[in-house]
Short mmCIF file of C-alpha atoms and ligand atoms in Angstrom, two decimals:
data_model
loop_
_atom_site.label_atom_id
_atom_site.label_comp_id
_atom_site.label_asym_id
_atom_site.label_seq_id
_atom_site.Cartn_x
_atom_site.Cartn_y
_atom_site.Cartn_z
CA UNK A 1 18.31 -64.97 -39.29
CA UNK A 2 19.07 -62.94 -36.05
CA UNK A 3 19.25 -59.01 -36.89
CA UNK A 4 19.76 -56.59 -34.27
CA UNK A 5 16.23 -55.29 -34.66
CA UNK A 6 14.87 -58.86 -34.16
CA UNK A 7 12.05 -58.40 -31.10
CA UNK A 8 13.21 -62.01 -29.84
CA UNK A 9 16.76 -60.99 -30.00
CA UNK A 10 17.85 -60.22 -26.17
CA UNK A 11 16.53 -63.00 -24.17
CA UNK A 12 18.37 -64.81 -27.00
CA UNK A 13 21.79 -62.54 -26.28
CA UNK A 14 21.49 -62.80 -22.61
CA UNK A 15 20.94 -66.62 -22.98
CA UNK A 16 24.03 -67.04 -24.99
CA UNK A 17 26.27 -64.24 -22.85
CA UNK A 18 25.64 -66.03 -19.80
CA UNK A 19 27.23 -68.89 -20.86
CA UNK A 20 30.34 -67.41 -20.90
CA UNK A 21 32.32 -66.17 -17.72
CA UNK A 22 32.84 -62.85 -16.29
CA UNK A 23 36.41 -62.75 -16.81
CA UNK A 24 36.05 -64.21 -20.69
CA UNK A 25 38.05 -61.69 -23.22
CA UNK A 26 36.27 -60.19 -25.69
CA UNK A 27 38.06 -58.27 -27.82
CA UNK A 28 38.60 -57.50 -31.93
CA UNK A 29 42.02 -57.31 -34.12
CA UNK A 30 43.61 -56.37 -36.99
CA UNK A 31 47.22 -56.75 -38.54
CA UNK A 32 50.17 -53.85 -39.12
CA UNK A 33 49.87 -54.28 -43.21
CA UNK A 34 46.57 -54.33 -43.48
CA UNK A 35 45.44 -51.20 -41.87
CA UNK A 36 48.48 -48.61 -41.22
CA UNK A 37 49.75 -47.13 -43.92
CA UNK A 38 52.27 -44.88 -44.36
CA UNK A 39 54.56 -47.31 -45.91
CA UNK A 40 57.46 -45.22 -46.34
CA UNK A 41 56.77 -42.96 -43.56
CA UNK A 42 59.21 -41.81 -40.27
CA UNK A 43 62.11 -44.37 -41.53
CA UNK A 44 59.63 -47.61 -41.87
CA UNK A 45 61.45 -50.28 -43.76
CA UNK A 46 59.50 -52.22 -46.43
CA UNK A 47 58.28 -55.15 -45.96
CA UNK A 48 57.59 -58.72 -48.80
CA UNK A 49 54.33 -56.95 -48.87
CA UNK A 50 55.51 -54.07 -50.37
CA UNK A 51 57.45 -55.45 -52.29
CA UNK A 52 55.19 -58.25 -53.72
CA UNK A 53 51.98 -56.03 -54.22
CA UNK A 54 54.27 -54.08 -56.95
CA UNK A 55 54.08 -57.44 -58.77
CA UNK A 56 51.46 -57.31 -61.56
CA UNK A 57 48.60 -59.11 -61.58
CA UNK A 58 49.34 -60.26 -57.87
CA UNK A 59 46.91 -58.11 -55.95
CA UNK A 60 43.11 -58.63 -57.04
CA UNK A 61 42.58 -55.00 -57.45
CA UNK A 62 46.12 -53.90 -58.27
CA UNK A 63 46.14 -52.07 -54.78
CA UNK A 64 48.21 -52.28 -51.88
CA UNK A 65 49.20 -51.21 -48.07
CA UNK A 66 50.40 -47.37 -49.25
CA UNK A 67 47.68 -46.07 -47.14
CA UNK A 68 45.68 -48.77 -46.49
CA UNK A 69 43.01 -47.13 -43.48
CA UNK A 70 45.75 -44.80 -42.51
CA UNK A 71 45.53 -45.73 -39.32
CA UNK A 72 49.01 -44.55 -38.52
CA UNK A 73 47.75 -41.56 -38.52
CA UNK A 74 44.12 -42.08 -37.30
CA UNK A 75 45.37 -44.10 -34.37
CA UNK A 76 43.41 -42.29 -31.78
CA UNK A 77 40.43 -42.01 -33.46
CA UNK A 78 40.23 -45.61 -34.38
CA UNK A 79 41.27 -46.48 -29.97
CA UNK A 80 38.38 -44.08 -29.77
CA UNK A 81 36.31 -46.57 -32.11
CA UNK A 82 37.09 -49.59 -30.06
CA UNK A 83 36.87 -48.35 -27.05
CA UNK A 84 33.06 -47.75 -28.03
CA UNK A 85 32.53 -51.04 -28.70
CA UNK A 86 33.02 -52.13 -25.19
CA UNK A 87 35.30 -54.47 -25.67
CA UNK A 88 38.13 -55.73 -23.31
CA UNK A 89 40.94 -56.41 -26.10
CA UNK A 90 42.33 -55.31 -29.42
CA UNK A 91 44.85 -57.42 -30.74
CA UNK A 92 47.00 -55.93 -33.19
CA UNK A 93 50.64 -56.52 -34.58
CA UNK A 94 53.66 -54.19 -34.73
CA UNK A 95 55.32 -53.83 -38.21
CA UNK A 96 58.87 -55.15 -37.89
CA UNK A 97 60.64 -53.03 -41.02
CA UNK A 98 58.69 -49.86 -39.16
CA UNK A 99 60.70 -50.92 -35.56
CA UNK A 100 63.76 -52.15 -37.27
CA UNK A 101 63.69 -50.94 -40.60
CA UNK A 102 66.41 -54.22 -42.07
CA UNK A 103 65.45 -56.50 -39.75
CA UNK A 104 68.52 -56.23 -37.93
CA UNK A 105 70.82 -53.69 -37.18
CA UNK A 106 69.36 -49.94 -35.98
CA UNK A 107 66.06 -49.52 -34.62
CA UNK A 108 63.75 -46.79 -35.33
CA UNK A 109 62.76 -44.71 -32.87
CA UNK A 110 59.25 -43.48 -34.49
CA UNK A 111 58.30 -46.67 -35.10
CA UNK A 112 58.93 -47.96 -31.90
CA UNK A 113 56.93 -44.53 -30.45
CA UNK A 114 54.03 -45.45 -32.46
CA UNK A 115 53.47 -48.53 -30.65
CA UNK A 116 54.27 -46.78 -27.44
CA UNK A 117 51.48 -44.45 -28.03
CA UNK A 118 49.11 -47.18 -29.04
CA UNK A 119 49.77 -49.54 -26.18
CA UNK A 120 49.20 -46.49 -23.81
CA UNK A 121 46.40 -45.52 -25.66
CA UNK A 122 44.48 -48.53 -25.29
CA UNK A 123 45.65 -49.01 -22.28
CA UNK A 124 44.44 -45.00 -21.13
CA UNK A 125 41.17 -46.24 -22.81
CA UNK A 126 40.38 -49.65 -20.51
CA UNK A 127 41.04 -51.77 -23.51
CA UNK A 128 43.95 -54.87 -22.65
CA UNK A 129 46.54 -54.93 -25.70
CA UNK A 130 47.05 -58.32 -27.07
CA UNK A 131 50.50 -58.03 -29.39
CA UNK A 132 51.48 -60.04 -32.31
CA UNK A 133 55.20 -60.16 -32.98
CA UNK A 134 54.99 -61.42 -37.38
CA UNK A 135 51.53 -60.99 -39.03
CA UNK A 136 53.32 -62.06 -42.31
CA UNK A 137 55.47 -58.26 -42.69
CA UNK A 138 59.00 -59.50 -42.97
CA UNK A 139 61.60 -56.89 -43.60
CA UNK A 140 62.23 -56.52 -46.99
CA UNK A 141 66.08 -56.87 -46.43
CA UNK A 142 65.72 -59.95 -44.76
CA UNK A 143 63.64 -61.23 -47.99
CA UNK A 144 67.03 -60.76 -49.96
CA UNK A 145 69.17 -62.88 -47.43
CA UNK A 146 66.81 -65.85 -47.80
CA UNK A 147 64.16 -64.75 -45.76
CA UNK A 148 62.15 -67.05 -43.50
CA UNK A 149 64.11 -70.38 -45.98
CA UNK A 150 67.31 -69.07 -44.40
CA UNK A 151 67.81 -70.53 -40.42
CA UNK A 152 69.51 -67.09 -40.07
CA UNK A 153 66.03 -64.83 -39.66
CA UNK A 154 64.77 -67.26 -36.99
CA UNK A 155 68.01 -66.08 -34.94
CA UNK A 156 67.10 -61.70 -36.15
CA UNK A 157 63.20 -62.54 -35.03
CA UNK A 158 64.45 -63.54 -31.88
CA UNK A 159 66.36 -60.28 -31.09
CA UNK A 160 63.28 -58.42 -32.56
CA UNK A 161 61.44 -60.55 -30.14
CA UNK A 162 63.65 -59.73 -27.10
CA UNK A 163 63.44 -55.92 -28.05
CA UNK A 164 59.69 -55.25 -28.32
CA UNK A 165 59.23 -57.15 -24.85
CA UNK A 166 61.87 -55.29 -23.69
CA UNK A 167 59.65 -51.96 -24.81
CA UNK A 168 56.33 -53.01 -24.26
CA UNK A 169 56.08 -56.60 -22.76
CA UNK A 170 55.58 -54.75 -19.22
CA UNK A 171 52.20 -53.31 -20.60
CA UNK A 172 50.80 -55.68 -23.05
CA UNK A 173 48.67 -58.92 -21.71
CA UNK A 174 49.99 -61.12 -24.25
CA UNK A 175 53.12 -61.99 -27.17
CA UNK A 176 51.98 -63.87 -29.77
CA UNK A 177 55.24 -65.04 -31.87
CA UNK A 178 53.19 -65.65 -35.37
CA UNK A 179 50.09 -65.42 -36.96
CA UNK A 180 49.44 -68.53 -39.09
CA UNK A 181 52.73 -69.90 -40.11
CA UNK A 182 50.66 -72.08 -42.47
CA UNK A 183 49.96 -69.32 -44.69
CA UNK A 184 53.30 -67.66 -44.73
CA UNK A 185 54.96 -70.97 -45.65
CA UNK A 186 52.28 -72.45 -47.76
CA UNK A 187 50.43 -69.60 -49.58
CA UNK A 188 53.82 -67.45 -49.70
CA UNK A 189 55.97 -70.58 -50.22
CA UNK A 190 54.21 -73.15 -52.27
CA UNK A 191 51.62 -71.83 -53.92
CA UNK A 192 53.03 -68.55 -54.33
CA UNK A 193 49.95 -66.64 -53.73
CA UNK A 194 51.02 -64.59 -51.13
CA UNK A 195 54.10 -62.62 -50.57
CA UNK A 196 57.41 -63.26 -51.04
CA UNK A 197 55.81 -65.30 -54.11
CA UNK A 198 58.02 -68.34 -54.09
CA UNK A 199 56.70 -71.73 -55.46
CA UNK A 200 58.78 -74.76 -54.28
CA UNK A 201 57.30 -77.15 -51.76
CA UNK A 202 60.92 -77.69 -50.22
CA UNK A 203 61.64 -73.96 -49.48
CA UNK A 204 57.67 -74.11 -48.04
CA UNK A 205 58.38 -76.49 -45.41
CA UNK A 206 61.95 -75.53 -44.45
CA UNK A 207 60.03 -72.01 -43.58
CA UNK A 208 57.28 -73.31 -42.02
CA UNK A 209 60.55 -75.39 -39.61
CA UNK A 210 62.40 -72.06 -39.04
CA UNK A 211 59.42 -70.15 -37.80
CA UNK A 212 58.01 -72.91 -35.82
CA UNK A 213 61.83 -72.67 -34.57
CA UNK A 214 61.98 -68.79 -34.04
CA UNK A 215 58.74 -68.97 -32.17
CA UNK A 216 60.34 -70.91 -29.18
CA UNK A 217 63.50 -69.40 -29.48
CA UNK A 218 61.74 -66.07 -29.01
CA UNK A 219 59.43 -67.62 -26.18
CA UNK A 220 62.64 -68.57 -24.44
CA UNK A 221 64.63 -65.50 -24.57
CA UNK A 222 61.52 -62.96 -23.92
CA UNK A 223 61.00 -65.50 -20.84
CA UNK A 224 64.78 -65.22 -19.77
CA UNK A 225 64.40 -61.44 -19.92
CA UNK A 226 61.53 -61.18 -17.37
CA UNK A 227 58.81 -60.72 -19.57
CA UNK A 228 55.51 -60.93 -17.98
CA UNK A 229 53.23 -60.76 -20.77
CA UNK A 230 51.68 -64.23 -21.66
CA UNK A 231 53.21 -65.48 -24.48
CA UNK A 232 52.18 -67.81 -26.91
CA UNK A 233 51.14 -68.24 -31.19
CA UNK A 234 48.47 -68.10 -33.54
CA UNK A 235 47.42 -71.04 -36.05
CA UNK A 236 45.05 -71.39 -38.64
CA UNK A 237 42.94 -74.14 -37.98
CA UNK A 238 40.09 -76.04 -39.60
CA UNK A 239 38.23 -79.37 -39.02
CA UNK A 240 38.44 -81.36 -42.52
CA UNK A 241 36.48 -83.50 -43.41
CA UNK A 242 36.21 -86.42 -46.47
CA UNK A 243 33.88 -85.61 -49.20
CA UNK A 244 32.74 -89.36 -49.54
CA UNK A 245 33.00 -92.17 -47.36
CA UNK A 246 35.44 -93.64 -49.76
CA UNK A 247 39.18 -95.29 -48.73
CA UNK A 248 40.66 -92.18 -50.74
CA UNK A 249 39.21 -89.46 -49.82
CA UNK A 250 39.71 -90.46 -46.06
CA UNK A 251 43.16 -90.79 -46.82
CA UNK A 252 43.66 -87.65 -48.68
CA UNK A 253 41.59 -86.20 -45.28
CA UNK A 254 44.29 -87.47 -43.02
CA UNK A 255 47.18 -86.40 -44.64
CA UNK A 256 45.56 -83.06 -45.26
CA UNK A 257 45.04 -82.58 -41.57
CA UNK A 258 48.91 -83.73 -41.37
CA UNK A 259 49.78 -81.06 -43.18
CA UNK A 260 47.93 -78.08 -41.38
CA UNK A 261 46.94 -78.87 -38.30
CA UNK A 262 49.43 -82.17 -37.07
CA UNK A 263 52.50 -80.50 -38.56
CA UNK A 264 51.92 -77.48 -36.27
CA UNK A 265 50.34 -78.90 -33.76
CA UNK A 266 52.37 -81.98 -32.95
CA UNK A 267 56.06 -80.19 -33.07
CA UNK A 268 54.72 -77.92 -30.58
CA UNK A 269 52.92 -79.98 -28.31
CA UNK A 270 54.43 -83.51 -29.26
CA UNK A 271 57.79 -82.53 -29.62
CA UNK A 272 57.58 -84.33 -32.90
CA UNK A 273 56.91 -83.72 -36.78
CA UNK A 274 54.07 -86.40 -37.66
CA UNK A 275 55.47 -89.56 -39.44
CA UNK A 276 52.97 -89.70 -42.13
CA UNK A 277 53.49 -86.42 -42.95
CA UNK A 278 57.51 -86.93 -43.23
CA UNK A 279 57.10 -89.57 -45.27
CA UNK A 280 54.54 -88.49 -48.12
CA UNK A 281 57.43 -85.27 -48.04
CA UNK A 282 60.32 -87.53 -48.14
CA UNK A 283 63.36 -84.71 -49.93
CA UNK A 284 61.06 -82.10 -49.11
CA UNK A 285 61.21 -82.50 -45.37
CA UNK A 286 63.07 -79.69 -43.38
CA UNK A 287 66.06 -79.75 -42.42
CA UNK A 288 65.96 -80.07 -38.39
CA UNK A 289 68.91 -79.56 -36.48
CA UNK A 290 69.76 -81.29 -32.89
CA UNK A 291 67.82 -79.78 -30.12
CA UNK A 292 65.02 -78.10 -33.07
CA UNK A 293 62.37 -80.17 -31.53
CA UNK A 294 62.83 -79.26 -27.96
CA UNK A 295 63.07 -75.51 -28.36
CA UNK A 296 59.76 -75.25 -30.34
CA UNK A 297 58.19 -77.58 -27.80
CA UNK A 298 58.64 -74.88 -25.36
CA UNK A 299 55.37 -74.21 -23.36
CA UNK A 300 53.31 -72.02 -23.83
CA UNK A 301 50.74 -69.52 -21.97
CA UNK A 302 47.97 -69.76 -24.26
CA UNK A 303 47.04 -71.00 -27.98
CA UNK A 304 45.03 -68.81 -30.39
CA UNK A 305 42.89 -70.24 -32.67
CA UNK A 306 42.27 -68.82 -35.82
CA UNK A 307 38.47 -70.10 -37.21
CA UNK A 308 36.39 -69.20 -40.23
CA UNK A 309 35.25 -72.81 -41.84
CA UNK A 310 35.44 -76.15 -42.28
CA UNK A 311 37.68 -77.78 -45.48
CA UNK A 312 35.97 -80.66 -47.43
CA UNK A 313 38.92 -82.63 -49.08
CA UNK A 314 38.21 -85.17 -51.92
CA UNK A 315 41.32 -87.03 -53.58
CA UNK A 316 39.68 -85.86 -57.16
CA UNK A 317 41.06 -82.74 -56.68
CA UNK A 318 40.10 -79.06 -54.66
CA UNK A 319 36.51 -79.44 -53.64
CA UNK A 320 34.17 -76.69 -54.78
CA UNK A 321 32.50 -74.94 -51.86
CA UNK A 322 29.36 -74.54 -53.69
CA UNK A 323 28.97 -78.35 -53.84
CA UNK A 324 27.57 -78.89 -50.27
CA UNK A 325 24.47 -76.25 -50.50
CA UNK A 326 25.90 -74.01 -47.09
CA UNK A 327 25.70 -70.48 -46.90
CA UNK A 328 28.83 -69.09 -48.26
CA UNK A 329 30.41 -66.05 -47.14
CA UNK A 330 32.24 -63.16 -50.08
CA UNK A 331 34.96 -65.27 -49.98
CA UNK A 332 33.11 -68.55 -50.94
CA UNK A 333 33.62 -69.81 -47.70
CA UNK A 334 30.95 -72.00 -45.97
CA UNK A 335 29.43 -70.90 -42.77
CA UNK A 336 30.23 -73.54 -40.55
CA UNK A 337 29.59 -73.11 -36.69
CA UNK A 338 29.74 -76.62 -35.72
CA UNK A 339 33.15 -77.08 -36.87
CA UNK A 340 34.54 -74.42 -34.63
CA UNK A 341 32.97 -76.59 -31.73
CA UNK A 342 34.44 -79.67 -33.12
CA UNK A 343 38.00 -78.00 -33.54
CA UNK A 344 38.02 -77.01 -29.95
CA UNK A 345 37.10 -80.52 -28.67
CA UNK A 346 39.64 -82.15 -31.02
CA UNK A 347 42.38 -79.50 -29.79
CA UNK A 348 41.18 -80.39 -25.98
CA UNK A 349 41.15 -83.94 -26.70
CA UNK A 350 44.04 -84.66 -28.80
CA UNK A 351 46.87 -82.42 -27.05
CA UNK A 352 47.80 -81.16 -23.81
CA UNK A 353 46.55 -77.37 -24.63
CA UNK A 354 47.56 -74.54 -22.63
CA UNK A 355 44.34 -72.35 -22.16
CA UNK A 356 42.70 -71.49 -25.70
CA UNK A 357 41.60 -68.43 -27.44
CA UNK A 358 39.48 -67.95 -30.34
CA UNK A 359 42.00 -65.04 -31.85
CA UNK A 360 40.43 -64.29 -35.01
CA UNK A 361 36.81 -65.42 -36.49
CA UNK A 362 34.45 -63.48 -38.98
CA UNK A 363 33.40 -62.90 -42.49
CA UNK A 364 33.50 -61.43 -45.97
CA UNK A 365 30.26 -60.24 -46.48
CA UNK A 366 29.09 -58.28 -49.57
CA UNK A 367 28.13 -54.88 -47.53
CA UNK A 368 26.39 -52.00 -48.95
CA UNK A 369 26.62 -48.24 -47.81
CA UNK A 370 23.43 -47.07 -47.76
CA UNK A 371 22.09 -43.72 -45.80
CA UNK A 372 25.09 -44.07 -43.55
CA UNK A 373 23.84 -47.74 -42.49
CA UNK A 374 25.73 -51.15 -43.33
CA UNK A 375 22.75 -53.93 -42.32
CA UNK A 376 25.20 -56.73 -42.48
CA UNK A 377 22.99 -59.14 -40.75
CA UNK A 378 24.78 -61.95 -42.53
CA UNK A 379 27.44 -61.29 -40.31
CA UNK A 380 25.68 -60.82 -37.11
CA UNK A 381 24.30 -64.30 -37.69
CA UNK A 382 27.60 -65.71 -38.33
CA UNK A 383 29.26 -64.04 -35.40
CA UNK A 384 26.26 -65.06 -32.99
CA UNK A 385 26.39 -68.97 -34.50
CA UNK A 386 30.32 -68.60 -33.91
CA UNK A 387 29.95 -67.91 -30.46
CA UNK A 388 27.40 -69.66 -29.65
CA UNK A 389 29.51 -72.56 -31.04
CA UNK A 390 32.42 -71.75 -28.58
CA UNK A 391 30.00 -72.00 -25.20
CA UNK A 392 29.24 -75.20 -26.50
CA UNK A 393 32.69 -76.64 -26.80
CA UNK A 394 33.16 -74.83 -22.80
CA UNK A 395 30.27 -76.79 -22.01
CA UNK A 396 31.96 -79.76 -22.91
CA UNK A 397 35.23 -78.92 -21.02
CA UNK A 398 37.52 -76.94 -23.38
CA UNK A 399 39.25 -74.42 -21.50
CA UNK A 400 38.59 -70.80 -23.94
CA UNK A 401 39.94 -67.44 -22.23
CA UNK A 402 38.62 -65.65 -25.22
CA UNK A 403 37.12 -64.21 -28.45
CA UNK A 404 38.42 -62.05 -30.99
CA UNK A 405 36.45 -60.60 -34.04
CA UNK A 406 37.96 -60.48 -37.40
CA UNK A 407 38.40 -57.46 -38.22
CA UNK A 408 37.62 -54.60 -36.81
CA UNK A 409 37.56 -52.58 -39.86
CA UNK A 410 37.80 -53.20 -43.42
CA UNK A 411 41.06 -53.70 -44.54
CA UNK A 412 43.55 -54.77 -47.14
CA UNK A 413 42.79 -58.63 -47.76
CA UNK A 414 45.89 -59.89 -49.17
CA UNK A 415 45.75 -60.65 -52.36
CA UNK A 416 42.25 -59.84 -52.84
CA UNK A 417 43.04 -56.28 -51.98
CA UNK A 418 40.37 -53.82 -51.15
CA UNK A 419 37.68 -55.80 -52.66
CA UNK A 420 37.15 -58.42 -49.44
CA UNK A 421 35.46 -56.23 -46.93
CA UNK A 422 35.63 -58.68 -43.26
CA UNK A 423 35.53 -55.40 -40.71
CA UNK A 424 32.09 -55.00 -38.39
CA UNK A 425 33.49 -50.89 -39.05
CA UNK A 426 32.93 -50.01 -42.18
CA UNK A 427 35.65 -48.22 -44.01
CA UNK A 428 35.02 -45.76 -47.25
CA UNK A 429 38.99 -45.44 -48.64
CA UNK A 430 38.46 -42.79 -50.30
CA UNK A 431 37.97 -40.28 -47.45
CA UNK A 432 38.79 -43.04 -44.37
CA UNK A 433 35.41 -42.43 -42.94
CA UNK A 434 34.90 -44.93 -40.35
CA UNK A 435 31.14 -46.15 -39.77
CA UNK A 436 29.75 -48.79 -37.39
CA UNK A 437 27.90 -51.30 -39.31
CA UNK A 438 25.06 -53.14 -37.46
CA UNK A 439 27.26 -56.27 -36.65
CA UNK A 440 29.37 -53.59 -34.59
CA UNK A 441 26.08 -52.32 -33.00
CA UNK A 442 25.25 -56.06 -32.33
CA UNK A 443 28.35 -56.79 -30.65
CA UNK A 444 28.17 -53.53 -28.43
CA UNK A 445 24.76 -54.94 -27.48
CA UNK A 446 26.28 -58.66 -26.62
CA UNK A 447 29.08 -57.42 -24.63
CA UNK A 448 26.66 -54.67 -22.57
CA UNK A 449 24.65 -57.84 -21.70
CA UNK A 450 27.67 -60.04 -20.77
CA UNK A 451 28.69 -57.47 -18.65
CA UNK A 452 25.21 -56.93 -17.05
CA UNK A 453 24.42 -60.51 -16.50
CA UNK A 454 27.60 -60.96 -14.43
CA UNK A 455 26.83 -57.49 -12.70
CA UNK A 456 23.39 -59.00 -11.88
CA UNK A 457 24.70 -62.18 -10.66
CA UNK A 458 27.24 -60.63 -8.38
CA UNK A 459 24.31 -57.97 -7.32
CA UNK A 460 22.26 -61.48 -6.63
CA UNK A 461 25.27 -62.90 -4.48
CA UNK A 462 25.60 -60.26 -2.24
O1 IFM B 1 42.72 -61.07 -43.19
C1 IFM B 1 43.18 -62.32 -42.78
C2 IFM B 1 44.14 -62.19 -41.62
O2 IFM B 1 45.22 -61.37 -41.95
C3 IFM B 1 44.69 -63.55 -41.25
N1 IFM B 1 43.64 -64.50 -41.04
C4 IFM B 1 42.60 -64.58 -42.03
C5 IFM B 1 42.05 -63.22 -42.34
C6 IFM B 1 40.93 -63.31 -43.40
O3 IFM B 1 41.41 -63.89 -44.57
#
């Protein structure tokens, strides 16, 4: 395993950096929910979060985003953080209920200044903000009108849309509409594991329509305003693959893939819902209205990518993770490099992509505190075999404009809560003390040689 103390380790980092252009993004992120805070603070709305983490028995460790790692109010401290890093990017997402409090009507001003300052901030700082619209925070107020089931918040995200590119689309390098609309319409649709807590398939995949639907809607009206930030969305992707060689479980693999990667990917690339998929829904297809399909087709600027494994799908039911004899991460995940390669290639291969980032990828790793060190080298490996993975699918063609690490700190993991720690900063919640663990030191050290290598080559050139 790589560590950052291993004597072999930068030949090996300056290897793998220059395999990546000088202009590649590297950056980290984070979501609104999961690190801000101050839920109830300067006129924010709430949000299903809120809402659903009062639920019992919903949250892992019965928390929720109250304070989170206050970083409403450690905002400069924490640009100070990633500034240190070296890193070109932070992608983050603004909180609608803290801009517009119901989702429509007033704005807020304080909320709206917050993201002001941060945008500035990183900006004041050399790091390029990357800006997510929806990282699953609806307004609360929308919830009770139907929420994303009802066509009617598709038309209220566009306006929220229009009016934070209207703020800050002149300083930001990119929009992204939504982060995984799998999740929000499966996990907080269908299964019911995730806020707003609804279990019907039907309501899942009429959601999953009206934010595919809001997305180019919004890309079409932030376009019509002048906006020049690159604009774009975020899916969760994964390469799946059979457990056996047998008829069924190929067939349960297929339609699997239908329903998370086709049914995204097709719509907005294909201008069409995949037929197999439709059918094995029959009454629980969406309802799609005339001229649907064209508005989500709406090109994009870029594609993020959202990688952290591989799924194994048998038709005997949910395969168990522990089966296949990989490294697993905290969350039982396997570590699966390869597959990020392979889901690049397939994205290249199968659909006329618009250039391709890698917008979240990392790991739940069981840290310890210990003298004011994390040694998370379980997570330097995993980020090194991750990007290593990605210069191999460039190498093959893919166009990938960059890289994001998930997270940047520990933060609130859904319904796991507190316990799920995925940040390369380590946070202690009690007193928000922030310390680099050695996969943050690690990256520092990649990025310093990316940038040297280039600096070298250019010095060479001259
Ligand atoms: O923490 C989440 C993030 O909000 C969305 N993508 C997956 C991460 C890890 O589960």
């Amino acid at each position: 395993m790589l560590t950052r103390t291993t004597s072999s380790a930068t030949p090996l980092l300056q290897e793998l950096a220059a395999r990546f252009p000088s202009n590649f993004v590297w950056g980290v992120a984070t979501s609104a929910f999961q690190i801000e805070g101050a839920a109830v603070e300067d006129g924010k709305g709430a949000s299903v979060w809120d809402s659903f983490c009062r639920k019992p028995g919903v949250i892992a460790d019965n928390s929720d985003g109250q304070t989170a790692c206050d970083h409403y109010h450690r905002w400069s401290e924490d640009l100070d953080l990633i500034a240190s890093l070296g890193v070109g990017a932070y992608r983050f997402s603004v909180s609608w209920p803290r801009v517009r409090p119901g989702g429509s009507g007033a704005w807020n001003a304080k909320g709206l200044d917050f993201y002001e300052r941060l945008v500035d901030g990183l900006l004041a700082r050399g790091v390029t903000p990357y800006l997510t619209l929806n990282h699953w925070d609806l307004p609360d107020e929308l919830q009770a009108n139907g929420g994303w089931a009802d066509r009617d918040t598709a038309y209220r995200f566009v306006e929220y849309a229009r009016g934070m590119a209207a703020r800050l689309g002149d300083r930001v390098a990119s929009i992204t509409t939504h982060n995984e609309p799998w999740v929000m319409s499966v996990l907080g649709h269908e299964s019911g594991i995730f806020a707003p807590g609804v279990k019907d398939r039907a309501t899942a995949m009429q959601v999953s329509h009206h934010l595919l639907l809001s997305h180019g809607l919004a890309l079409q009206a932030m376009r019509a305003q002048g906006c020049q930030a690159k604009l774009g969305i975020v899916l969760n992707l994964a390469p799946l693959q059979p457990a056996t060689d047998s008829a069924e479980d190929k067939a349960k693999t297929h339609l699997e893939d239908g329903l998370l990667l086709r049914w995204y990917m097709d719509p907005l690339f294909k201008g069409a819902y995949p037929a197999d998929v439709l059918a094995h829904l029959g009454a629980d297809a969406p309802h799609v209205q005339a001229g649907d399909m064209a508005a989500i087709g709406t090109s994009m600027d870029y594609l993020g990518v959202n990688y952290y494994s591989r799924g194994v799908v048998s038709a005997e039911g949910p395969w168990d993770t522990k089966n296949s004899g990989l490294p697993l991460t905290d969350m039982g995940w396997e570590i699966y490099p390869e597959g990020l390669t392979e889901l690049l290639l397939r994205l290249h291969r199968d659909y006329a992509v618009p250039p391709l980032f890698v917008t979240e990828n990392g790991c739940a790793m069981p840290d310890q505190l210990v003298a004011g060190q994390v040694q998370d080298n379980g997570r330097i490996d995993y980020i090194y075999r991750h990007i290593d993975a990605m210069a191999e699918a460039m190498r093959q063609g893919v166009r990938l404009d960059g890289y994001m690490v998930w997270s940047l700190m520990d933060n609130f993991e859904w319904a796991f809560g507190y316990e799920k720690r995925f940040g390369i900063v380590h946070v202690d919640y009690a007193s928000q003390v922030r310390t680099l663990k050695h996969s943050a030191l690690w990256y520092r050290d990649f990025l310093q040689h990316h940038k040297h290598v280039h600096a070298n080559l250019l010095a060479a050139e001259a």
